[in-house]
Coordinates of C-alpha atoms and ligand atoms in Angstrom, one line a residue:
M577 CA 65.3 117.8 224.2
K578 CA 68.3 119.6 224.5
K579 CA 68.3 122.1 227.9
A580 CA 68.9 125.9 228.4
L581 CA 69.6 127.9 231.8
V582 CA 68.8 131.1 231.7
T583 CA 69.8 133.1 234.4
G584 CA 67.4 136.4 235.6
G585 CA 64.3 134.5 233.6
S586 CA 61.4 135.2 235.8
R587 CA 61.2 139.1 234.0
G588 CA 62.2 141.4 231.4
I589 CA 64.6 140.5 228.7
G590 CA 65.7 136.8 230.5
A591 CA 61.3 135.7 230.4
A592 CA 61.3 136.6 226.8
I593 CA 64.4 134.6 226.1
C594 CA 62.6 131.7 228.2
R595 CA 60.0 132.0 225.9
A596 CA 61.3 132.2 222.6
L597 CA 63.4 129.1 223.5
A598 CA 60.4 127.2 224.6
R599 CA 58.8 128.0 221.2
D600 CA 62.2 126.7 219.4
G601 CA 62.0 123.1 221.3
W602 CA 64.5 123.9 224.4
K603 CA 63.4 122.7 227.6
V604 CA 64.6 126.0 229.6
Y605 CA 65.0 126.1 233.1
I606 CA 64.1 129.8 234.3
N607 CA 66.7 130.7 237.3
Y608 CA 65.2 133.7 239.7
N609 CA 66.1 135.3 243.0
E610 CA 63.1 136.5 244.4
S611 CA 60.3 136.7 241.8
G612 CA 59.5 132.9 242.3
D613 CA 55.7 133.3 241.1
K614 CA 57.1 134.6 237.9
A615 CA 59.3 132.5 237.2
R616 CA 56.6 129.1 238.4
A617 CA 54.2 130.4 236.0
L618 CA 56.4 131.0 233.1
A619 CA 57.8 127.5 233.8
E620 CA 54.2 126.5 233.8
E621 CA 53.3 128.7 230.5
T622 CA 56.6 127.1 228.7
G623 CA 56.6 123.9 230.1
G624 CA 59.8 124.6 231.6
V625 CA 61.3 124.7 235.2
A626 CA 62.3 127.5 237.4
V627 CA 65.0 127.1 239.6
W628 CA 66.1 129.4 242.6
A629 CA 69.7 130.8 243.1
D630 CA 71.2 134.1 243.8
V631 CA 73.9 134.0 241.1
S632 CA 76.2 136.3 243.2
D633 CA 76.1 133.4 245.7
E634 CA 78.3 130.6 244.4
A635 CA 77.4 128.3 246.6
A636 CA 74.1 128.6 245.8
V637 CA 74.0 128.3 242.0
R638 CA 76.5 125.2 242.3
A639 CA 73.3 123.5 244.0
M640 CA 71.4 125.0 240.9
F641 CA 73.3 123.2 238.6
D642 CA 73.5 120.0 240.8
A643 CA 70.0 119.7 240.2
V644 CA 69.4 120.3 237.1
G645 CA 72.7 118.6 235.5
D646 CA 74.9 119.2 232.7
V647 CA 73.1 122.1 229.7
D648 CA 73.3 122.8 226.6
L649 CA 73.3 126.4 226.5
L650 CA 73.5 129.0 229.7
V651 CA 72.3 132.4 229.0
S652 CA 73.8 134.6 231.5
N653 CA 71.2 137.1 232.0
A654 CA 70.5 138.1 235.7
G655 CA 71.9 141.6 236.4
I656 CA 71.0 144.9 238.2
A657 CA 71.7 148.6 237.7
H658 CA 72.3 151.7 239.3
A659 CA 72.8 154.8 238.8
E660 CA 75.2 157.7 240.7
L661 CA 77.7 160.1 240.2
V662 CA 81.0 158.8 240.6
Q663 CA 82.6 160.4 243.6
D664 CA 78.9 159.7 244.9
L665 CA 78.9 156.3 244.3
S666 CA 79.9 154.1 248.1
E667 CA 82.0 151.2 248.3
A668 CA 79.1 148.8 249.0
D669 CA 77.1 149.5 245.9
W670 CA 80.2 148.7 243.4
R671 CA 80.8 145.5 245.2
R672 CA 76.9 144.7 245.1
L673 CA 77.1 145.7 241.2
F674 CA 80.2 143.5 240.4
A675 CA 78.8 140.6 242.5
V676 CA 75.6 140.0 240.8
N677 CA 77.0 141.1 237.2
T678 CA 80.4 139.6 237.0
D679 CA 80.5 137.4 239.4
G680 CA 77.0 136.2 239.2
A681 CA 77.9 135.4 235.6
F682 CA 81.6 133.8 236.4
H683 CA 79.7 132.0 239.0
A684 CA 76.6 130.2 236.3
V685 CA 79.7 129.8 233.5
R686 CA 81.9 127.7 236.0
A687 CA 79.2 125.7 236.8
A688 CA 78.3 124.8 232.9
V689 CA 81.1 124.4 231.5
P690 CA 82.5 120.7 232.8
G691 CA 79.6 119.1 231.5
M692 CA 80.2 121.2 227.6
I693 CA 83.4 120.0 227.5
R694 CA 82.7 116.5 228.5
R695 CA 80.0 116.2 226.1
K696 CA 82.2 118.6 223.3
R697 CA 79.3 120.5 223.2
G698 CA 78.0 123.7 224.3
N699 CA 77.2 127.2 223.8
I700 CA 77.3 130.1 226.2
I701 CA 75.0 133.2 225.3
I702 CA 76.5 136.1 227.9
I703 CA 74.1 139.6 228.1
T704 CA 76.1 142.6 228.5
S705 CA 74.7 146.6 227.6
V706 CA 75.7 149.5 225.3
C707 CA 77.2 150.2 228.1
G708 CA 80.1 147.9 228.5
V709 CA 80.8 148.9 224.9
W710 CA 80.6 152.8 225.5
G711 CA 79.9 153.4 228.9
S712 CA 77.2 155.3 230.6
S713 CA 77.8 158.7 232.2
C714 CA 76.6 158.0 235.8
E715 CA 76.5 154.5 235.4
T716 CA 80.7 153.9 236.2
A717 CA 79.8 150.9 238.1
Y718 CA 77.5 149.2 235.8
S719 CA 79.4 150.0 232.6
A720 CA 82.4 148.7 234.5
T721 CA 80.5 145.2 235.2
K722 CA 79.4 144.9 232.1
G723 CA 83.1 145.7 229.9
A724 CA 84.3 142.6 232.2
L725 CA 81.8 140.3 230.5
I726 CA 82.8 141.7 227.5
A727 CA 86.7 140.8 228.3
M728 CA 85.1 137.5 229.9
A729 CA 83.1 136.2 226.6
K730 CA 86.5 137.0 224.6
S731 CA 88.5 135.2 226.4
L732 CA 86.1 132.2 226.9
F733 CA 85.5 131.8 223.4
K734 CA 89.2 131.0 222.9
E735 CA 89.1 128.4 225.5
L736 CA 86.5 126.8 225.0
G737 CA 86.0 126.8 221.0
P738 CA 88.4 124.0 220.7
S739 CA 86.2 121.6 223.5
G740 CA 82.9 122.4 220.6
I741 CA 81.7 125.3 222.8
R742 CA 80.6 128.7 221.4
V743 CA 80.2 131.5 223.4
N744 CA 78.7 135.2 222.6
A745 CA 77.4 138.3 223.8
I746 CA 74.5 140.6 223.4
A747 CA 74.8 144.2 223.7
P748 CA 71.3 145.9 224.0
G749 CA 70.3 149.7 224.0
V750 CA 67.7 151.1 225.7
I751 CA 65.2 147.8 225.8
D752 CA 61.2 148.3 227.5
T753 CA 62.0 146.7 230.9
D754 CA 61.4 146.7 234.6
M755 CA 65.3 148.2 234.5
T756 CA 64.4 151.4 232.6
A757 CA 61.7 151.8 234.5
C758 CA 63.1 154.8 235.8
F759 CA 62.6 156.6 233.3
S760 CA 59.9 158.7 232.5
A761 CA 57.7 158.8 229.4
E762 CA 59.6 161.9 228.1
E763 CA 62.8 160.3 228.8
K764 CA 62.5 157.4 226.5
A765 CA 61.2 159.6 223.8
A766 CA 64.3 161.3 223.7
M767 CA 66.3 158.0 224.0
A768 CA 64.1 156.6 221.3
A769 CA 64.2 160.1 219.0
D770 CA 68.4 159.5 220.3
T771 CA 67.8 156.1 218.3
P772 CA 67.9 156.0 213.9
L773 CA 65.5 153.6 214.2
G774 CA 63.2 155.7 215.9
R775 CA 62.1 153.5 218.8
I776 CA 63.3 151.9 222.3
G777 CA 63.3 147.8 221.8
T778 CA 61.6 145.5 223.3
P779 CA 62.7 142.4 225.2
E780 CA 61.7 140.3 222.5
D781 CA 64.6 142.1 219.8
V782 CA 66.9 141.0 222.3
A783 CA 65.9 137.8 222.8
E784 CA 64.9 136.9 218.7
L785 CA 68.9 137.4 218.4
A786 CA 69.2 135.3 221.6
A787 CA 67.5 132.3 220.3
F788 CA 69.4 132.5 216.6
L789 CA 72.6 132.5 218.5
A790 CA 71.2 129.1 220.2
S791 CA 70.4 127.7 217.2
D792 CA 72.5 125.4 215.1
R793 CA 71.8 128.5 212.5
A794 CA 74.4 130.0 214.1
S795 CA 76.6 127.2 214.6
F796 CA 79.8 128.8 213.1
I797 CA 79.7 132.2 215.2
T798 CA 81.5 132.6 218.0
G799 CA 83.5 135.0 220.2
Q800 CA 81.0 138.4 218.6
I801 CA 79.8 140.8 220.9
I802 CA 77.0 141.9 218.7
G803 CA 74.4 145.1 219.4
C804 CA 71.0 144.9 219.5
D805 CA 70.2 148.7 219.9
G806 CA 68.6 150.2 217.2
G807 CA 71.7 152.0 216.1
F808 CA 71.7 153.6 219.7
A809 CA 75.2 154.4 220.6
L810 CA 75.6 156.3 224.2
Ligands
NAD1429 P1 65.0 143.5 234.5 O1 64.7 143.8 236.0 O2 63.9 142.9 234.3 O3 65.5 141.9 234.4 C1 66.8 141.4 235.5 C2 66.3 140.0 236.0 O4 67.8 139.6 237.2 C3 65.0 139.7 236.7 O5 64.9 138.5 236.5 C4 65.8 139.7 238.5 O6 65.5 139.0 239.5 C5 67.3 139.0 238.1 N1 68.4 139.2 238.8 C6 68.7 140.5 239.9 N2 69.7 140.2 240.5 C7 69.7 138.6 240.9 C8 70.4 138.0 241.7 N3 71.5 138.2 242.7 N4 70.3 136.3 241.3 C9 69.7 135.8 239.8 N5 68.5 136.7 239.8 C10 68.8 137.9 239.7 O7 66.2 144.0 234.1 P2 66.1 143.7 232.2 O8 65.9 144.5 231.4 O9 65.0 142.5 231.5 O10 67.9 143.1 232.4 C11 68.3 141.6 231.9 C12 69.7 141.6 231.5 O11 69.9 142.5 230.5 C13 70.6 142.2 232.5 O12 71.5 142.0 233.0 C14 70.6 144.0 232.1 O13 72.3 144.4 233.0 C15 70.7 143.7 230.5 N6 70.6 144.9 230.0 C16 69.6 145.5 230.1 C17 69.2 146.7 229.2 C18 67.7 147.9 229.4 O14 67.8 148.8 229.3 N7 66.7 147.1 229.9 C19 69.8 147.2 228.6 C20 71.3 146.3 228.1 C21 71.5 145.8 229.2

């Protein structure tokens, strides 16, 4: 059975990706940081395994991969958001966003890649954001971390392609998860109205794209930054 590891898999987009992959026959390793109960419940539901690591902690990520072993698919999904005017943004918040969103993806990729290169096959999906493509007012730090992930994906697919490893990124628009729970119903309605398809997205919308990219049906697709946003452009 092919093995997938999804960072930040206990809830939201990550959990939907875990469910879609399990449905498609993957053995899913569900990484969590704080939501152990949710991750274990999802593992029971999907026949997967809950594995702890704070992705910003390089040693913890290495220990997690040592325990899991080689994986066929890495979905780097763990992330945090922060909205603030740039002049009020603290150094600590800037660094925290990079530590989780960007360093976290780097730690997971670096731990996953040696086994993929050894076996001459592998697949990496990085969850970035429309903010990383277009930028977003009051989300300078978050957008910068997500833009860095796009540059990372664009470098990785070139470096790893000759080893049989595909690398793609998904750039979701506004998706209904805990991350967007800070928006009021009115704000969500306004964002839906600004979206050509007339609604905000669900975690399942993103999960179906990830499941496709994970599958052999996408075997000639690499180096793509694919929007999943209903046409919403910031
Ligand atoms: P969410 O807050 O529900 O999920 C984030 C997940 O990341 C959680 O499981 C959380 O525990 C995990 N996480 C956070 N810090 C971690 C750490 N240090 N170590 C390990 N795990 C950690 O939000 P979501 O919307 O499901 O977000 C998933 C991804 O999608 C994120 O990378 C986010 O930036 C991205 N994204 C979300 C939206 C949206 O509108 N919801 C839009 C674009 C991109």
